[in-house]
PDB file of C-alpha atoms in Angstrom:
ATOM      1  CA  GLU B   1     -22.725 -50.876  42.626  1.00 77.00           C
ATOM      2  CA  PRO B   2     -19.619 -48.668  42.416  1.00 82.00           C
ATOM      3  CA  GLU B   3     -20.256 -44.957  42.855  1.00 90.00           C
ATOM      4  CA  VAL B   4     -18.432 -41.687  42.480  1.00 95.00           C
ATOM      5  CA  THR B   5     -18.168 -40.139  45.932  1.00 96.00           C
ATOM      6  CA  GLN B   6     -17.655 -36.477  46.746  1.00 97.00           C
ATOM      7  CA  THR B   7     -16.757 -34.524  49.856  1.00 96.00           C
ATOM      8  CA  PRO B   8     -17.856 -32.254  51.356  1.00 97.00           C
ATOM      9  CA  SER B   9     -21.541 -32.399  50.517  1.00 96.00           C
ATOM     10  CA  HIS B  10     -21.875 -28.734  51.435  1.00 97.00           C
ATOM     11  CA  GLN B  11     -19.265 -26.066  52.079  1.00 97.00           C
ATOM     12  CA  VAL B  12     -19.810 -22.471  53.099  1.00 97.00           C
ATOM     13  CA  THR B  13     -16.900 -20.114  52.617  1.00 97.00           C
ATOM     14  CA  GLN B  14     -16.083 -16.449  52.638  1.00 97.00           C
ATOM     15  CA  MET B  15     -15.349 -14.636  49.399  1.00 97.00           C
ATOM     16  CA  GLY B  16     -11.629 -14.723  48.620  1.00 97.00           C
ATOM     17  CA  GLN B  17     -10.991 -17.984  50.467  1.00 97.00           C
ATOM     18  CA  GLU B  18      -9.564 -21.096  48.856  1.00 97.00           C
ATOM     19  CA  VAL B  19     -11.740 -24.169  48.555  1.00 98.00           C
ATOM     20  CA  ILE B  20     -10.849 -27.749  47.707  1.00 97.00           C
ATOM     21  CA  LEU B  21     -13.549 -30.152  46.610  1.00 98.00           C
ATOM     22  CA  ARG B  22     -12.714 -33.815  46.673  1.00 97.00           C
ATOM     23  CA  CYS B  23     -13.863 -36.741  44.586  1.00 97.00           C
ATOM     24  CA  VAL B  24     -13.154 -40.440  44.471  1.00 96.00           C
ATOM     25  CA  PRO B  25     -13.965 -41.683  40.972  1.00 94.00           C
ATOM     26  CA  ILE B  26     -14.972 -45.260  40.253  1.00 91.00           C
ATOM     27  CA  SER B  27     -11.811 -47.308  40.545  1.00 87.00           C
ATOM     28  CA  ASN B  28     -11.371 -48.657  37.016  1.00 83.00           C
ATOM     29  CA  HIS B  29     -12.374 -45.456  35.274  1.00 87.00           C
ATOM     30  CA  LEU B  30      -9.875 -43.569  33.174  1.00 86.00           C
ATOM     31  CA  TYR B  31     -11.521 -40.202  32.580  1.00 88.00           C
ATOM     32  CA  PHE B  32     -12.500 -37.695  35.229  1.00 92.00           C
ATOM     33  CA  TYR B  33     -14.532 -34.539  35.023  1.00 93.00           C
ATOM     34  CA  TRP B  34     -15.823 -31.600  36.954  1.00 96.00           C
ATOM     35  CA  TYR B  35     -19.113 -29.986  36.120  1.00 95.00           C
ATOM     36  CA  ARG B  36     -20.991 -27.254  37.919  1.00 96.00           C
ATOM     37  CA  GLN B  37     -24.655 -26.380  38.169  1.00 93.00           C
ATOM     38  CA  ILE B  38     -25.764 -22.991  39.391  1.00 94.00           C
ATOM     39  CA  LEU B  39     -29.096 -23.327  41.185  1.00 90.00           C
ATOM     40  CA  GLY B  40     -31.931 -23.868  38.729  1.00 86.00           C
ATOM     41  CA  GLN B  41     -29.663 -23.791  35.702  1.00 89.00           C
ATOM     42  CA  LYS B  42     -28.077 -26.322  33.403  1.00 89.00           C
ATOM     43  CA  VAL B  43     -25.099 -28.494  34.109  1.00 91.00           C
ATOM     44  CA  GLU B  44     -21.931 -26.886  32.726  1.00 93.00           C
ATOM     45  CA  PHE B  45     -18.709 -28.634  31.770  1.00 92.00           C
ATOM     46  CA  LEU B  46     -15.609 -27.330  33.538  1.00 95.00           C
ATOM     47  CA  VAL B  47     -12.742 -29.696  32.848  1.00 94.00           C
ATOM     48  CA  SER B  48     -11.804 -33.206  31.832  1.00 90.00           C
ATOM     49  CA  PHE B  49      -8.733 -35.074  33.038  1.00 91.00           C
ATOM     50  CA  TYR B  50      -7.006 -38.108  31.611  1.00 87.00           C
ATOM     51  CA  ASN B  51      -3.639 -39.703  32.105  1.00 86.00           C
ATOM     52  CA  ASN B  52      -2.746 -37.218  34.838  1.00 89.00           C
ATOM     53  CA  GLU B  53      -3.348 -34.125  32.782  1.00 90.00           C
ATOM     54  CA  ILE B  54      -6.133 -31.848  31.680  1.00 92.00           C
ATOM     55  CA  SER B  55      -7.487 -32.998  28.330  1.00 86.00           C
ATOM     56  CA  GLU B  56     -10.052 -30.246  27.849  1.00 87.00           C
ATOM     57  CA  LYS B  57     -11.377 -27.251  29.746  1.00 90.00           C
ATOM     58  CA  SER B  58     -14.170 -24.771  29.231  1.00 91.00           C
ATOM     59  CA  GLU B  59     -14.111 -20.973  29.343  1.00 91.00           C
ATOM     60  CA  ILE B  60     -15.395 -21.158  32.905  1.00 93.00           C
ATOM     61  CA  PHE B  61     -12.256 -22.987  34.023  1.00 95.00           C
ATOM     62  CA  ASP B  62     -10.009 -19.950  34.341  1.00 93.00           C
ATOM     63  CA  ASP B  63      -6.799 -19.438  36.294  1.00 94.00           C
ATOM     64  CA  GLN B  64      -8.533 -19.556  39.663  1.00 96.00           C
ATOM     65  CA  PHE B  65      -9.406 -23.215  39.095  1.00 97.00           C
ATOM     66  CA  SER B  66      -7.059 -26.170  39.188  1.00 97.00           C
ATOM     67  CA  VAL B  67      -7.428 -29.937  39.317  1.00 97.00           C
ATOM     68  CA  GLU B  68      -5.189 -32.587  40.682  1.00 94.00           C
ATOM     69  CA  ARG B  69      -5.032 -36.316  41.197  1.00 92.00           C
ATOM     70  CA  PRO B  70      -2.727 -36.339  44.182  1.00 85.00           C
ATOM     71  CA  ASP B  71      -2.667 -39.998  45.148  1.00 85.00           C
ATOM     72  CA  GLY B  72      -4.114 -42.231  42.448  1.00 78.00           C
ATOM     73  CA  SER B  73      -7.586 -42.359  43.943  1.00 86.00           C
ATOM     74  CA  ASN B  74      -8.667 -38.819  44.772  1.00 93.00           C
ATOM     75  CA  PHE B  75      -9.452 -36.175  42.184  1.00 96.00           C
ATOM     76  CA  THR B  76      -9.657 -32.624  43.489  1.00 97.00           C
ATOM     77  CA  LEU B  77     -10.937 -29.285  42.277  1.00 98.00           C
ATOM     78  CA  LYS B  78      -9.337 -26.242  43.842  1.00 97.00           C
ATOM     79  CA  ILE B  79     -10.787 -22.765  43.617  1.00 97.00           C
ATOM     80  CA  ARG B  80      -8.063 -20.358  44.651  1.00 95.00           C
ATOM     81  CA  SER B  81      -9.963 -17.203  45.534  1.00 94.00           C
ATOM     82  CA  THR B  82     -13.688 -17.779  45.597  1.00 96.00           C
ATOM     83  CA  LYS B  83     -16.168 -15.253  44.257  1.00 96.00           C
ATOM     84  CA  LEU B  84     -19.861 -14.954  44.932  1.00 96.00           C
ATOM     85  CA  GLU B  85     -20.615 -16.283  41.458  1.00 95.00           C
ATOM     86  CA  ASP B  86     -18.768 -19.504  42.245  1.00 97.00           C
ATOM     87  CA  SER B  87     -21.715 -20.540  44.397  1.00 97.00           C
ATOM     88  CA  ALA B  88     -23.047 -23.668  42.732  1.00 97.00           C
ATOM     89  CA  MET B  89     -23.308 -27.431  42.953  1.00 96.00           C
ATOM     90  CA  TYR B  90     -20.090 -28.994  41.719  1.00 97.00           C
ATOM     91  CA  PHE B  91     -20.379 -32.484  40.287  1.00 96.00           C
ATOM     92  CA  CYS B  92     -17.489 -34.818  39.796  1.00 96.00           C
ATOM     93  CA  ALA B  93     -17.916 -37.522  37.170  1.00 94.00           C
ATOM     94  CA  SER B  94     -15.956 -40.375  35.725  1.00 91.00           C
ATOM     95  CA  SER B  95     -16.188 -42.651  32.739  1.00 87.00           C
ATOM     96  CA  VAL B  96     -14.415 -45.700  31.491  1.00 78.00           C
ATOM     97  CA  GLY B  97     -13.351 -44.762  27.971  1.00 61.00           C
ATOM     98  CA  LEU B  98     -11.186 -46.997  25.827  1.00 51.00           C
ATOM     99  CA  ALA B  99     -11.346 -50.644  26.921  1.00 45.00           C
ATOM    100  CA  GLY B 100     -14.601 -51.466  28.660  1.00 44.00           C
ATOM    101  CA  TYR B 101     -16.129 -48.465  27.006  1.00 49.00           C
ATOM    102  CA  THR B 102     -19.787 -48.085  27.883  1.00 54.00           C
ATOM    103  CA  GLY B 103     -20.496 -44.489  27.042  1.00 61.00           C
ATOM    104  CA  GLU B 104     -21.946 -43.635  30.422  1.00 77.00           C
ATOM    105  CA  LEU B 105     -20.788 -40.748  32.535  1.00 85.00           C
ATOM    106  CA  PHE B 106     -21.212 -41.487  36.250  1.00 90.00           C
ATOM    107  CA  PHE B 107     -21.848 -38.460  38.415  1.00 93.00           C
ATOM    108  CA  GLY B 108     -21.194 -38.043  42.103  1.00 95.00           C
ATOM    109  CA  GLU B 109     -23.833 -36.637  44.452  1.00 94.00           C
ATOM    110  CA  GLY B 110     -22.313 -33.195  44.203  1.00 95.00           C
ATOM    111  CA  SER B 111     -20.688 -30.683  46.527  1.00 97.00           C
ATOM    112  CA  ARG B 112     -22.719 -27.571  47.169  1.00 97.00           C
ATOM    113  CA  LEU B 113     -20.498 -24.512  47.504  1.00 98.00           C
ATOM    114  CA  THR B 114     -21.919 -21.367  49.036  1.00 97.00           C
ATOM    115  CA  VAL B 115     -19.740 -18.259  48.893  1.00 97.00           C
ATOM    116  CA  LEU B 116     -20.721 -15.439  51.239  1.00 96.00           C
TER     117      LEU B 116
ATOM    118  CA  GLY N   1     -18.098 -24.528  20.096  1.00 80.00           C
ATOM    119  CA  GLU N   2     -21.115 -26.732  20.527  1.00 85.00           C
ATOM    120  CA  ASN N   3     -24.428 -25.200  21.576  1.00 91.00           C
ATOM    121  CA  VAL N   4     -27.410 -27.292  22.632  1.00 95.00           C
ATOM    122  CA  GLU N   5     -30.909 -25.872  22.728  1.00 96.00           C
ATOM    123  CA  GLN N   6     -33.679 -27.706  24.553  1.00 97.00           C
ATOM    124  CA  HIS N   7     -37.453 -27.260  24.475  1.00 96.00           C
ATOM    125  CA  PRO N   8     -39.764 -26.965  26.251  1.00 97.00           C
ATOM    126  CA  SER N   9     -38.389 -25.668  29.523  1.00 96.00           C
ATOM    127  CA  THR N  10     -41.405 -27.040  31.392  1.00 97.00           C
ATOM    128  CA  LEU N  11     -43.824 -29.791  30.444  1.00 98.00           C
ATOM    129  CA  SER N  12     -46.869 -30.956  32.330  1.00 98.00           C
ATOM    130  CA  VAL N  13     -48.709 -34.140  31.330  1.00 97.00           C
ATOM    131  CA  GLN N  14     -51.354 -36.406  32.765  1.00 97.00           C
ATOM    132  CA  GLU N  15     -50.305 -39.801  33.993  1.00 97.00           C
ATOM    133  CA  GLY N  16     -50.424 -42.261  31.113  1.00 97.00           C
ATOM    134  CA  ASP N  17     -49.858 -39.638  28.436  1.00 97.00           C
ATOM    135  CA  SER N  18     -46.702 -39.346  26.367  1.00 97.00           C
ATOM    136  CA  ALA N  19     -44.050 -36.673  26.792  1.00 98.00           C
ATOM    137  CA  VAL N  20     -41.670 -35.425  24.117  1.00 98.00           C
ATOM    138  CA  ILE N  21     -38.636 -33.240  24.708  1.00 98.00           C
ATOM    139  CA  LYS N  22     -36.643 -31.838  21.803  1.00 98.00           C
ATOM    140  CA  CYS N  23     -33.049 -30.709  21.455  1.00 98.00           C
ATOM    141  CA  THR N  24     -30.983 -29.210  18.681  1.00 97.00           C
ATOM    142  CA  TYR N  25     -27.234 -29.025  18.433  1.00 96.00           C
ATOM    143  CA  SER N  26     -24.936 -26.847  16.388  1.00 95.00           C
ATOM    144  CA  ASP N  27     -21.709 -28.794  15.867  1.00 92.00           C
ATOM    145  CA  SER N  28     -22.060 -31.345  13.079  1.00 91.00           C
ATOM    146  CA  ALA N  29     -19.050 -33.191  14.521  1.00 89.00           C
ATOM    147  CA  SER N  30     -21.047 -34.144  17.630  1.00 90.00           C
ATOM    148  CA  ASN N  31     -21.856 -37.824  17.529  1.00 88.00           C
ATOM    149  CA  TYR N  32     -22.909 -38.819  21.031  1.00 88.00           C
ATOM    150  CA  PHE N  33     -26.215 -37.704  22.547  1.00 92.00           C
ATOM    151  CA  PRO N  34     -27.159 -38.797  26.068  1.00 92.00           C
ATOM    152  CA  TRP N  35     -30.212 -37.898  28.098  1.00 96.00           C
ATOM    153  CA  TYR N  36     -29.955 -37.416  31.840  1.00 95.00           C
ATOM    154  CA  LYS N  37     -32.680 -37.368  34.463  1.00 96.00           C
ATOM    155  CA  GLN N  38     -32.143 -35.263  37.559  1.00 93.00           C
ATOM    156  CA  GLU N  39     -34.481 -35.516  40.516  1.00 93.00           C
ATOM    157  CA  LEU N  40     -34.609 -32.610  42.917  1.00 88.00           C
ATOM    158  CA  GLY N  41     -31.346 -32.304  44.822  1.00 85.00           C
ATOM    159  CA  LYS N  42     -29.898 -35.431  43.256  1.00 89.00           C
ATOM    160  CA  ARG N  43     -27.189 -36.209  40.749  1.00 91.00           C
ATOM    161  CA  PRO N  44     -27.904 -36.445  37.011  1.00 91.00           C
ATOM    162  CA  GLN N  45     -28.374 -40.037  35.912  1.00 92.00           C
ATOM    163  CA  LEU N  46     -28.151 -41.392  32.403  1.00 91.00           C
ATOM    164  CA  ILE N  47     -31.432 -42.779  31.139  1.00 94.00           C
ATOM    165  CA  ILE N  48     -30.668 -43.374  27.474  1.00 94.00           C
ATOM    166  CA  ASP N  49     -28.102 -42.371  24.878  1.00 91.00           C
ATOM    167  CA  ILE N  50     -27.725 -42.556  21.132  1.00 91.00           C
ATOM    168  CA  ARG N  51     -24.832 -42.345  18.753  1.00 87.00           C
ATOM    169  CA  SER N  52     -24.905 -40.821  15.316  1.00 83.00           C
ATOM    170  CA  ASN N  53     -24.730 -44.147  13.515  1.00 82.00           C
ATOM    171  CA  VAL N  54     -28.335 -44.957  14.487  1.00 83.00           C
ATOM    172  CA  GLY N  55     -31.561 -43.039  14.093  1.00 90.00           C
ATOM    173  CA  GLU N  56     -33.563 -44.438  16.979  1.00 94.00           C
ATOM    174  CA  LYS N  57     -33.073 -46.333  20.204  1.00 94.00           C
ATOM    175  CA  LYS N  58     -35.673 -47.654  22.592  1.00 96.00           C
ATOM    176  CA  ASP N  59     -35.573 -48.897  26.169  1.00 94.00           C
ATOM    177  CA  GLN N  60     -38.973 -49.901  27.525  1.00 95.00           C
ATOM    178  CA  ARG N  61     -41.029 -46.691  27.856  1.00 97.00           C
ATOM    179  CA  ILE N  62     -38.191 -44.425  26.752  1.00 98.00           C
ATOM    180  CA  ALA N  63     -37.022 -43.805  23.207  1.00 97.00           C
ATOM    181  CA  VAL N  64     -34.665 -41.369  21.574  1.00 97.00           C
ATOM    182  CA  THR N  65     -34.639 -40.340  17.928  1.00 97.00           C
ATOM    183  CA  LEU N  66     -31.853 -38.575  16.070  1.00 96.00           C
ATOM    184  CA  ASN N  67     -31.976 -36.608  12.845  1.00 95.00           C
ATOM    185  CA  LYS N  68     -28.379 -35.881  11.877  1.00 93.00           C
ATOM    186  CA  THR N  69     -29.301 -33.825   8.839  1.00 93.00           C
ATOM    187  CA  ALA N  70     -31.447 -31.474  10.862  1.00 94.00           C
ATOM    188  CA  LYS N  71     -29.169 -31.733  13.903  1.00 95.00           C
ATOM    189  CA  HIS N  72     -31.919 -32.507  16.336  1.00 95.00           C
ATOM    190  CA  PHE N  73     -32.756 -35.320  18.701  1.00 97.00           C
ATOM    191  CA  SER N  74     -35.752 -36.033  20.856  1.00 98.00           C
ATOM    192  CA  LEU N  75     -36.683 -37.957  23.978  1.00 98.00           C
ATOM    193  CA  HIS N  76     -40.004 -39.764  24.021  1.00 98.00           C
ATOM    194  CA  ILE N  77     -41.519 -41.105  27.214  1.00 98.00           C
ATOM    195  CA  THR N  78     -44.674 -43.162  26.840  1.00 97.00           C
ATOM    196  CA  GLU N  79     -47.205 -44.125  29.510  1.00 97.00           C
ATOM    197  CA  THR N  80     -45.803 -41.536  31.881  1.00 97.00           C
ATOM    198  CA  GLN N  81     -45.891 -42.168  35.614  1.00 97.00           C
ATOM    199  CA  PRO N  82     -45.609 -39.737  38.553  1.00 96.00           C
ATOM    200  CA  GLU N  83     -42.091 -41.037  39.246  1.00 96.00           C
ATOM    201  CA  ASP N  84     -41.053 -39.757  35.816  1.00 97.00           C
ATOM    202  CA  SER N  85     -41.377 -36.234  37.246  1.00 97.00           C
ATOM    203  CA  ALA N  86     -37.894 -34.692  37.187  1.00 97.00           C
ATOM    204  CA  VAL N  87     -35.687 -32.380  35.170  1.00 95.00           C
ATOM    205  CA  TYR N  88     -34.422 -33.942  31.963  1.00 97.00           C
ATOM    206  CA  PHE N  89     -31.257 -32.733  30.282  1.00 95.00           C
ATOM    207  CA  CYS N  90     -30.106 -33.529  26.790  1.00 96.00           C
ATOM    208  CA  ALA N  91     -26.438 -33.292  25.950  1.00 94.00           C
ATOM    209  CA  ALA N  92     -24.055 -33.623  23.047  1.00 92.00           C
ATOM    210  CA  SER N  93     -20.401 -34.411  22.688  1.00 87.00           C
ATOM    211  CA  ILE N  94     -17.798 -35.640  20.259  1.00 80.00           C
ATOM    212  CA  ASP N  95     -16.901 -39.250  20.869  1.00 73.00           C
ATOM    213  CA  ASP N  96     -13.445 -39.709  19.399  1.00 68.00           C
ATOM    214  CA  GLY N  97     -13.062 -43.277  20.599  1.00 63.00           C
ATOM    215  CA  GLY N  98     -11.675 -42.162  23.925  1.00 59.00           C
ATOM    216  CA  SER N  99     -13.797 -40.071  26.196  1.00 58.00           C
ATOM    217  CA  GLN N 100     -17.213 -38.788  25.297  1.00 58.00           C
ATOM    218  CA  GLY N 101     -17.714 -37.042  28.582  1.00 66.00           C
ATOM    219  CA  ASN N 102     -17.051 -33.419  27.615  1.00 82.00           C
ATOM    220  CA  LEU N 103     -20.777 -33.000  27.484  1.00 88.00           C
ATOM    221  CA  ILE N 104     -22.532 -29.802  26.502  1.00 90.00           C
ATOM    222  CA  PHE N 105     -25.915 -29.809  28.170  1.00 92.00           C
ATOM    223  CA  GLY N 106     -29.199 -28.227  27.240  1.00 94.00           C
ATOM    224  CA  LYS N 107     -30.959 -26.032  29.777  1.00 93.00           C
ATOM    225  CA  GLY N 108     -33.235 -28.790  30.959  1.00 94.00           C
ATOM    226  CA  THR N 109     -36.946 -29.602  30.850  1.00 96.00           C
ATOM    227  CA  LYS N 110     -38.904 -29.843  34.054  1.00 96.00           C
ATOM    228  CA  LEU N 111     -41.408 -32.634  33.515  1.00 98.00           C
ATOM    229  CA  SER N 112     -44.391 -32.876  35.842  1.00 97.00           C
ATOM    230  CA  VAL N 113     -46.621 -35.924  35.597  1.00 97.00           C
ATOM    231  CA  LYS N 114     -49.976 -35.387  37.288  1.00 95.00           C
ATOM    232  CA  PRO N 115     -51.723 -38.421  38.727  1.00 92.00           C
TER     233      PRO N 115
END
């Protein structure tokens, strides 16, 4: 069964450093997302991406965040200057949308970011 | 923007009993309501979803009901089993015929099923 894959599974970084989290969405999916989950809390929407541009973003997704689809298969989340409060599990997700629409959002296993 | 409230935050039941988790939403434009199950340290996985054009949907031991007027929806799990133990999240979004993935999640319900 196709899966969304994410790397790294865990990253430890120093405050102020840049971090790039990588995702490979399911190949025929059209919509891509990043969510985050602070330990013990709910899953929070960060950004959605379609047709090579951001379609929606939340208040959390401020100027220190950016997303990119550099090569047609990878989907990345960059955090420019990490803060302690960025420590969380970051989930990538994808969905079909449009043709072949099923309504299901497929999540990756997550990348745990720890900022020291 | 949309706000989703979920209750209870924890729920403990005996194996074989039923469990009910309730959510309310604020944006009347929301029309897609999925439920996700998240086991400890794992990714959220869709277990059932409902759209606003139906009032109830069932899949084996799991059912979801939707009351659009009251803006609330509920997850019902019957004949609970220990493997149902997990955190359950409700969510809401606006499905405009394209993506419905800009989900706003509730805070989650930790369900414990005691053997």
